[in-house]
CSV table of C-alpha atoms in Angstrom, one decimal:
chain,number,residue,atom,x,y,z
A,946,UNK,CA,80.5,47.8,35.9
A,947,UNK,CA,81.8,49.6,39.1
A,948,UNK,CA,81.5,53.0,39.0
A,949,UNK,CA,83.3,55.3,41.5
A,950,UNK,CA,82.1,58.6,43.2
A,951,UNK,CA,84.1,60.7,44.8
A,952,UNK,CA,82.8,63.0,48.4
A,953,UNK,CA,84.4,65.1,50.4
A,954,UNK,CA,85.1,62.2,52.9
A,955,UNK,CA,84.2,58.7,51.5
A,956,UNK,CA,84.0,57.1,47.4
A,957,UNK,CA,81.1,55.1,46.7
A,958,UNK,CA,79.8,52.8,44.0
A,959,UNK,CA,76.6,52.3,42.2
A,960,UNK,CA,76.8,48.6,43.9
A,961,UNK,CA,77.5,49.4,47.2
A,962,UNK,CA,74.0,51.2,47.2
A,963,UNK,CA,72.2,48.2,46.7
A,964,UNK,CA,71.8,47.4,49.9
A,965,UNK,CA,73.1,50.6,51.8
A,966,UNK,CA,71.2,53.2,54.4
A,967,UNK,CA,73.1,55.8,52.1
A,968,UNK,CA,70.4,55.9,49.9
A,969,UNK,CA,68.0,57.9,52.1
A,970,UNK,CA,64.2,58.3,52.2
A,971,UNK,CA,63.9,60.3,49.0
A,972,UNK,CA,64.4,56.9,47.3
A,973,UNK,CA,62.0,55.3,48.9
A,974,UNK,CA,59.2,56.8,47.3
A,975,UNK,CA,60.9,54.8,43.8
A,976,UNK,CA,60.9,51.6,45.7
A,977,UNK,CA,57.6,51.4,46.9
A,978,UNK,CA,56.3,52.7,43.2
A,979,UNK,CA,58.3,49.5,41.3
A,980,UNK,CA,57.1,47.2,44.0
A,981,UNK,CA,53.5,47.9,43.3
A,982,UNK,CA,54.3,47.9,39.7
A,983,UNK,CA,56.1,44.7,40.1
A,984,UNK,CA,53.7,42.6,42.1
A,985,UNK,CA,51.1,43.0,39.3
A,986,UNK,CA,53.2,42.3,36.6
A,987,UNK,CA,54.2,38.9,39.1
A,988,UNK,CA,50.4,38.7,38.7
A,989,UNK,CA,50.0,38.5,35.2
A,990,UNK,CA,53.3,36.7,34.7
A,991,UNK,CA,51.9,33.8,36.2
A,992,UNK,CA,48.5,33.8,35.4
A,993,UNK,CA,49.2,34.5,31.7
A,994,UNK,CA,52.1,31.9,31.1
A,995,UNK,CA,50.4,29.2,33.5
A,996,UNK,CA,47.2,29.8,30.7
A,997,UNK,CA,49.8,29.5,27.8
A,998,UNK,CA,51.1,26.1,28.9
A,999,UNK,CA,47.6,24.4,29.6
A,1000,UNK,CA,47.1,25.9,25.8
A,1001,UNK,CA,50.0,24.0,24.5
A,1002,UNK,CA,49.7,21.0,26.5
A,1003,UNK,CA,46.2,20.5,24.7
A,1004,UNK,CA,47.2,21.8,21.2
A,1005,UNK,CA,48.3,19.3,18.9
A,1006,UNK,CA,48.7,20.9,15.6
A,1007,UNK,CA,52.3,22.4,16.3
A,1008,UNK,CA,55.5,20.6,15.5
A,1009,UNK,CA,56.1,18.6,18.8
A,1010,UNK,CA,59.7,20.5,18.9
A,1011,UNK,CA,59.1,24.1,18.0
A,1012,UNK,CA,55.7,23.4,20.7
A,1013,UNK,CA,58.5,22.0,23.0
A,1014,UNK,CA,60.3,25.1,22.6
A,1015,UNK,CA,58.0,27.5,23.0
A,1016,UNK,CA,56.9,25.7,26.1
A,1017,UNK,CA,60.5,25.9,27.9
A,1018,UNK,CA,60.0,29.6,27.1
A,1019,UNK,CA,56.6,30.0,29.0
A,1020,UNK,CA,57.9,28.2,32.2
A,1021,UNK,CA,61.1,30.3,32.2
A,1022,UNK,CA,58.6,33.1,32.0
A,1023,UNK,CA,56.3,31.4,34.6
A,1024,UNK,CA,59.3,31.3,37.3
A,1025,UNK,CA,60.2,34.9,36.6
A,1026,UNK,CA,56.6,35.4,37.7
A,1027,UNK,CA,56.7,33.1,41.2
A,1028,UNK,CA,60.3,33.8,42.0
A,1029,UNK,CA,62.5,36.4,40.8
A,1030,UNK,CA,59.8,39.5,41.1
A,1031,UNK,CA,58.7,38.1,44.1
A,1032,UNK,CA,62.1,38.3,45.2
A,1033,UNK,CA,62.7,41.7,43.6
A,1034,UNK,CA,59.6,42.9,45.9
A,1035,UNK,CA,61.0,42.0,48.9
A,1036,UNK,CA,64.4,43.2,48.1
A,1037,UNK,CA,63.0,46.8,47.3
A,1038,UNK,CA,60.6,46.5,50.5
A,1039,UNK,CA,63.4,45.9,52.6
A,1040,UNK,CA,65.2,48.8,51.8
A,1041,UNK,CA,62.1,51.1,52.4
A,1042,UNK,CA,62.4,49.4,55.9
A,1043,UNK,CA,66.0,49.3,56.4
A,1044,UNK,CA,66.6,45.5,57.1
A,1045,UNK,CA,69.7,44.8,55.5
A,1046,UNK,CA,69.7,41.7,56.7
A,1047,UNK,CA,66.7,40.3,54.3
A,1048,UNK,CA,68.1,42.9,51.6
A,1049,UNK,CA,71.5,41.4,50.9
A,1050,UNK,CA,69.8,37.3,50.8
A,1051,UNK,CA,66.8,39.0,48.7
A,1052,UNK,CA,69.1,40.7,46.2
A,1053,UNK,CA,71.4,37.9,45.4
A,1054,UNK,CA,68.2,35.7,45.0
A,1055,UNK,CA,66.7,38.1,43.1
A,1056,UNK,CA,70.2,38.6,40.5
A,1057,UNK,CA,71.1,34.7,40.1
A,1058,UNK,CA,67.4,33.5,39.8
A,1059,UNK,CA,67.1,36.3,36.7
A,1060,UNK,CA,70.4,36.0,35.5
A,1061,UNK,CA,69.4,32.0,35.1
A,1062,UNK,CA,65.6,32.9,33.6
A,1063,UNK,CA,67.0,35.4,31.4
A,1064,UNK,CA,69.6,33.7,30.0
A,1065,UNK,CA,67.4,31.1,29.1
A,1066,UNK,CA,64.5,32.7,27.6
A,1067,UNK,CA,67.6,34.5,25.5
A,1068,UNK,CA,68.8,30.9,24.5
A,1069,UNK,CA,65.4,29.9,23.8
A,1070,UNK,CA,64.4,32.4,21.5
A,1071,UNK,CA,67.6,31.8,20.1
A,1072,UNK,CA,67.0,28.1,19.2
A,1073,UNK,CA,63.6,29.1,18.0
A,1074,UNK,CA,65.3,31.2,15.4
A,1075,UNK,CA,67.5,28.0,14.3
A,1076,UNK,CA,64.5,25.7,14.8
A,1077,UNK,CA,62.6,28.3,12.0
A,1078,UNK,CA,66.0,28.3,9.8
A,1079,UNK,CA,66.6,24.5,9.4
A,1080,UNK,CA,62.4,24.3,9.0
A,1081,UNK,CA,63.1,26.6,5.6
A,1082,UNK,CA,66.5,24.6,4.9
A,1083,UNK,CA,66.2,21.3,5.4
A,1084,UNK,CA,62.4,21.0,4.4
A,1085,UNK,CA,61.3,17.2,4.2
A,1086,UNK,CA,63.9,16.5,6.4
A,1087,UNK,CA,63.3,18.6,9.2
A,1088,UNK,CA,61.3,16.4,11.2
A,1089,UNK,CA,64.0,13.4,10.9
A,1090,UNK,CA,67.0,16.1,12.0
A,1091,UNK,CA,64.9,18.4,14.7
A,1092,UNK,CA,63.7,15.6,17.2
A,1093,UNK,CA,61.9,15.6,20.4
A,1094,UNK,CA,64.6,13.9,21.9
A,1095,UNK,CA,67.2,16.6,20.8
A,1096,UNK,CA,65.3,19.2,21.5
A,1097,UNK,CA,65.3,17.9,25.4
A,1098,UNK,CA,69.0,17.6,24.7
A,1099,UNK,CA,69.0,21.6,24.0
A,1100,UNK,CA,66.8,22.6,26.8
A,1101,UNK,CA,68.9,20.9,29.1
A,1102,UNK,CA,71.6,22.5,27.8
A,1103,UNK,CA,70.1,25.8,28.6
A,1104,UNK,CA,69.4,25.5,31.7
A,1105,UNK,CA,72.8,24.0,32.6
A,1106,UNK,CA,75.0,26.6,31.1
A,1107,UNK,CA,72.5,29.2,32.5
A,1108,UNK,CA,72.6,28.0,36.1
A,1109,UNK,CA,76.2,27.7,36.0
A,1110,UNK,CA,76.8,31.5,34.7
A,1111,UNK,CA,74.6,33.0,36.9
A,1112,UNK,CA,76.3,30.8,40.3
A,1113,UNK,CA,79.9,32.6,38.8
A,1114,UNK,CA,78.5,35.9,39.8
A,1115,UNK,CA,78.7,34.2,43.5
A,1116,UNK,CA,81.8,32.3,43.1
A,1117,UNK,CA,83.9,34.4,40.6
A,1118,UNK,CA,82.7,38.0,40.3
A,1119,UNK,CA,85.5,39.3,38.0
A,1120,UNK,CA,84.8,36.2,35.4
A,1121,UNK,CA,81.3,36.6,35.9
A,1122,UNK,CA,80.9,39.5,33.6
A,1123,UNK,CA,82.5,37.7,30.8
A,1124,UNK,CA,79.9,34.8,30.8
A,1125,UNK,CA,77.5,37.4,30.0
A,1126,UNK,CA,79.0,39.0,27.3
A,1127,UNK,CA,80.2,36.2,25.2
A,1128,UNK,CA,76.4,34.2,25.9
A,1129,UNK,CA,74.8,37.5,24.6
A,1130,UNK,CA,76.9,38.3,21.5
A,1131,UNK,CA,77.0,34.5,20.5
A,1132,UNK,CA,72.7,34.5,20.4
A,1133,UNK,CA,72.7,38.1,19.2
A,1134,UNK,CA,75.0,36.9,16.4
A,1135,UNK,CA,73.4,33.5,15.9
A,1136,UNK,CA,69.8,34.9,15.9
A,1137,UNK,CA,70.5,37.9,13.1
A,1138,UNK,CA,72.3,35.3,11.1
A,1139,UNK,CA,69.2,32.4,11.2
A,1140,UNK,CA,66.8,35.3,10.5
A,1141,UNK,CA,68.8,37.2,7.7
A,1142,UNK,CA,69.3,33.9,6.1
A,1143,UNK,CA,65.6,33.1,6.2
A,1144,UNK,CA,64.3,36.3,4.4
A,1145,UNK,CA,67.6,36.5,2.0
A,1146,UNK,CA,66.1,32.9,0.9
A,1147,UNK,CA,62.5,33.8,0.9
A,1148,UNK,CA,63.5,36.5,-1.0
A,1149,UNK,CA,65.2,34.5,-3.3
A,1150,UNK,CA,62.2,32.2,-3.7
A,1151,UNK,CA,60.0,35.0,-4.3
A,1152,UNK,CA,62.0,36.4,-7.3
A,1153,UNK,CA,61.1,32.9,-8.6
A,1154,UNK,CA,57.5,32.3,-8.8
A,1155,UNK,CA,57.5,29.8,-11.7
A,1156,UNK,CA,59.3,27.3,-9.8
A,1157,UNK,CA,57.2,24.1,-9.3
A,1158,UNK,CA,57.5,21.4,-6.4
A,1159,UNK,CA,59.1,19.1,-8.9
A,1160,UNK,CA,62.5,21.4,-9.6
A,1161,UNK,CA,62.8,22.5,-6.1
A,1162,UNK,CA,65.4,21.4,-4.4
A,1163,UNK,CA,65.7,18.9,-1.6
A,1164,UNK,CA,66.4,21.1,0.8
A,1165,UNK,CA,63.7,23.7,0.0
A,1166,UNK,CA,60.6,24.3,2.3
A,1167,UNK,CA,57.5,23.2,0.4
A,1168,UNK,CA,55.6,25.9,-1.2
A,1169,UNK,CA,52.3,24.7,-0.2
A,1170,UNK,CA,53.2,25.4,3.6
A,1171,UNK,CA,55.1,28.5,2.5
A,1172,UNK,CA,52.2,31.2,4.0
A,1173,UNK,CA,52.3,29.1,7.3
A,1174,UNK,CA,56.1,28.9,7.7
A,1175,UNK,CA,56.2,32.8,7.2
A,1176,UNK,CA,53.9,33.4,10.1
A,1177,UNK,CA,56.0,31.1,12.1
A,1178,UNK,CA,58.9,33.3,11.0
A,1179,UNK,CA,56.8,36.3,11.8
A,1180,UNK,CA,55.6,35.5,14.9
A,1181,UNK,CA,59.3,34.1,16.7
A,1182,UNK,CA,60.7,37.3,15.1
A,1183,UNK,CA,58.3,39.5,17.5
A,1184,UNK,CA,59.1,37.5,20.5
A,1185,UNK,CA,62.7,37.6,20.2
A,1186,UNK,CA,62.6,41.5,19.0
A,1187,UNK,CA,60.6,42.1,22.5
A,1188,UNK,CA,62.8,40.3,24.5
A,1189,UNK,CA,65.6,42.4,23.2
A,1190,UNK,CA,63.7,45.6,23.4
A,1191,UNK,CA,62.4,45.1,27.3
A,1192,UNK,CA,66.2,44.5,28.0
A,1193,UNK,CA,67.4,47.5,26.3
A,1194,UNK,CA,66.5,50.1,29.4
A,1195,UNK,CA,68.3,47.7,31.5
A,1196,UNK,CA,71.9,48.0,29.1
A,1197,UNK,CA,71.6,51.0,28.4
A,1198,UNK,CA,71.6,51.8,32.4
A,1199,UNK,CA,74.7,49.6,32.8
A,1200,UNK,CA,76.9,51.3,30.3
A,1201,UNK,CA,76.1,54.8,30.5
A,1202,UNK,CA,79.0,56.6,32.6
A,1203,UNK,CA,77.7,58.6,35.5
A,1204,UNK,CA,78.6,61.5,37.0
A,1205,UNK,CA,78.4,63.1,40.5
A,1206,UNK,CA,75.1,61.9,42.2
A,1207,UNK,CA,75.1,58.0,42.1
A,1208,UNK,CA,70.9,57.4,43.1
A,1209,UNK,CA,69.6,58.3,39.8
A,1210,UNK,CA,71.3,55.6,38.2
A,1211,UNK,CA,70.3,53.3,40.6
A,1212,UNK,CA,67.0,54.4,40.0
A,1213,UNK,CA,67.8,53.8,36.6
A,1214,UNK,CA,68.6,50.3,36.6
A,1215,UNK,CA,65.9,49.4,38.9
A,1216,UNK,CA,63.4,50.7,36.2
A,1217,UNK,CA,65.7,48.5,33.8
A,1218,UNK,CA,65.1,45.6,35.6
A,1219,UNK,CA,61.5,45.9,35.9
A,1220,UNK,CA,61.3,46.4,32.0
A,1221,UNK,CA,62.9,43.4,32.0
A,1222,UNK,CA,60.6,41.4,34.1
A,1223,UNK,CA,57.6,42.8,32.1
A,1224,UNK,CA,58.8,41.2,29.0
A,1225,UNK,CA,57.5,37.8,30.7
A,1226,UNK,CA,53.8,39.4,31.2
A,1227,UNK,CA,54.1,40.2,27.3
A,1228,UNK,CA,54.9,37.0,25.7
A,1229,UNK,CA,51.7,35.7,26.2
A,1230,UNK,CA,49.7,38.6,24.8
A,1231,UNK,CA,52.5,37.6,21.9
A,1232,UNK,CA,51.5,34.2,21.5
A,1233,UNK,CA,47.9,34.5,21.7
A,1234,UNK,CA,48.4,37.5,19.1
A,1235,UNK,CA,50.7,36.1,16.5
A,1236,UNK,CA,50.0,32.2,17.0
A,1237,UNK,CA,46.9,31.1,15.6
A,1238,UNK,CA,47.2,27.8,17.3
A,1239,UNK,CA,47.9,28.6,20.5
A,1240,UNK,CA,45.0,31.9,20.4
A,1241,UNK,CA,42.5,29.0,19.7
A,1242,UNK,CA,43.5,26.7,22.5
A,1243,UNK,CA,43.6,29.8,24.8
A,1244,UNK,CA,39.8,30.4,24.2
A,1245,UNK,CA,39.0,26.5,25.1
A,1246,UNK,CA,40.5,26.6,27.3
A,1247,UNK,CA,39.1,29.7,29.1
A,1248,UNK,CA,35.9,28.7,27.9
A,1249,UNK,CA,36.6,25.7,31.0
A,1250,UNK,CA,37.1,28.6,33.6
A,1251,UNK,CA,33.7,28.1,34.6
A,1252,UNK,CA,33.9,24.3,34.8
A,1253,UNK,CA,37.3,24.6,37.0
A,1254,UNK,CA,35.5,26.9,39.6
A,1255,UNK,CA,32.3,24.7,39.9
């Protein structure tokens, strides 16, 4: 969104202060603040996720898919560690120093890199809430439909249709924004319907206790593995609901209209963005809090620390 203000002399937008000398020293103070903030949560980003995927490497109780999954989630939130805050450092650093030069390279690095990572942790959590609906729908026949090899399919997908979104913002600026509206309205929409439809039928389920294995139907989830499937549902439900709530400073920065002053909604949306970034040094907290798999393979794992260092 390009949002005009009018001087006495010149009209300026909220974009053209991205890399511009015209945002003046007082700025620099918020700069230097999110790149310390930043540069720890790059930290944990990577040390947290890079723990996560030696966990589910070793862990081989999950569904092979849904692990699959949750994997191409940790590396999307592995790369925002190494190379979009990295590049969101040096961006913000070189505006305390005035070196547009580095700026404009750093912030189109910065944009496309996140724009791709975002997009696909979006789609993943995405597929995890259709991966947790066809578990509850299809029940014996999940593991013949949901496959390895289609789950590869889907990841490659992602990261196809996320790459070439974010390079529009480089080639086609005015159809760029489109891309991101129609992506995020078709998960929004898909990932309400998968988990609407999942309690609707556990609800449904409930209201029948008496029903036995031998009048469900084909298509039911077993009721043995009911308590486990609902903390599967539990625990993807808090990952996406984080995602969406660590992007929320971000959109809500975008579409508010400003007036008079631009900086403080720059400001603004350069606190966005770093709320966005922290959503990839949460998701391993979430997975070592919600999945009990993946919590136990953490601890073996750090119980090897000592073993690596020798």
């Amino acid at each position: 969104m390009i949002t005009n203000f009018t001087g006495k002399e010149s009209q300026i937008t909220i974009e053209q202060l991205y890399c511009s000398a015209q945002l003046g020293g007082n700025v620099h103070g918020y700069l230097i603040l999110l790149s310390v903030i930043n540069t720890f949560l790059s930290i944990t980003a990577f040390l947290g996720n890079t723990l996560i995927l030696v966990a589910l490497r070793k862990e081989t109780s999950l569904h092979p898919p849904s692990k699959l999954l949750y994997s191409n989630l940790a590396i999307s939130d592995l790369c925002v560690g190494i190379i979009v805050e990295p590049a969101a450092v040096s961006y913000w650093i070189s505006e305390v120093i005035e070196r547009s030069d580095i700026c404009l390279y750093a912030l189109d690095l910065a944009y496309v890199t996140s724009y791709v990572l975002c997009s696909l942790s979006l789609g993943t959590t995405t597929f995890i809430s259709l991966d947790r609906l066809l578990a509850l729908l299809l029940g014996l026949r999940y593991r013949q439909v949901v496959t390895l090899k289609r789950i590869y399919l889907t990841i490659t997908f992602l990261w196809a249709i996320s790459s070439f979104a974010a390079t529009t913002y480089l080639v086609s600026p005015v159809a760029h924004p489109w891309f991101g509206n129609i992506g995020l309205s078709l998960c929004l929409a898909i990932s309400i319907f998968s988990y609407t439809k999942i309690f609707l039928t556990l609800r449904y389920n409930h209201i029948q206790p008496h029903q036995n294995v031998s009048q469900a139907r084909p298509t039911q989830a077993s009721p043995l593995n009911m308590a486990i499937y609902k903390k599967a549902v539990v625990s993807a439900l808090w990952i996406q609901i984080t995602l969406v709530v660590c992007c929320l400073p971000f959109f809500f920065a975008l579409v508010i209209t400003p007036q008079g002053d631009p900086l403080p909604y720059y400001i603004a949306r350069q606190f966005g963005a770093v709320f966005i970034y922290l959503n990839s040094s949460l998701n391993p907290l979430l997975y070592c809090w919600k999945i009990k798999e993946v919590r136990k393979a953490v601890k073996d794992t750090l119980k090897q620390v000592p073993c690596w260092l020798l």
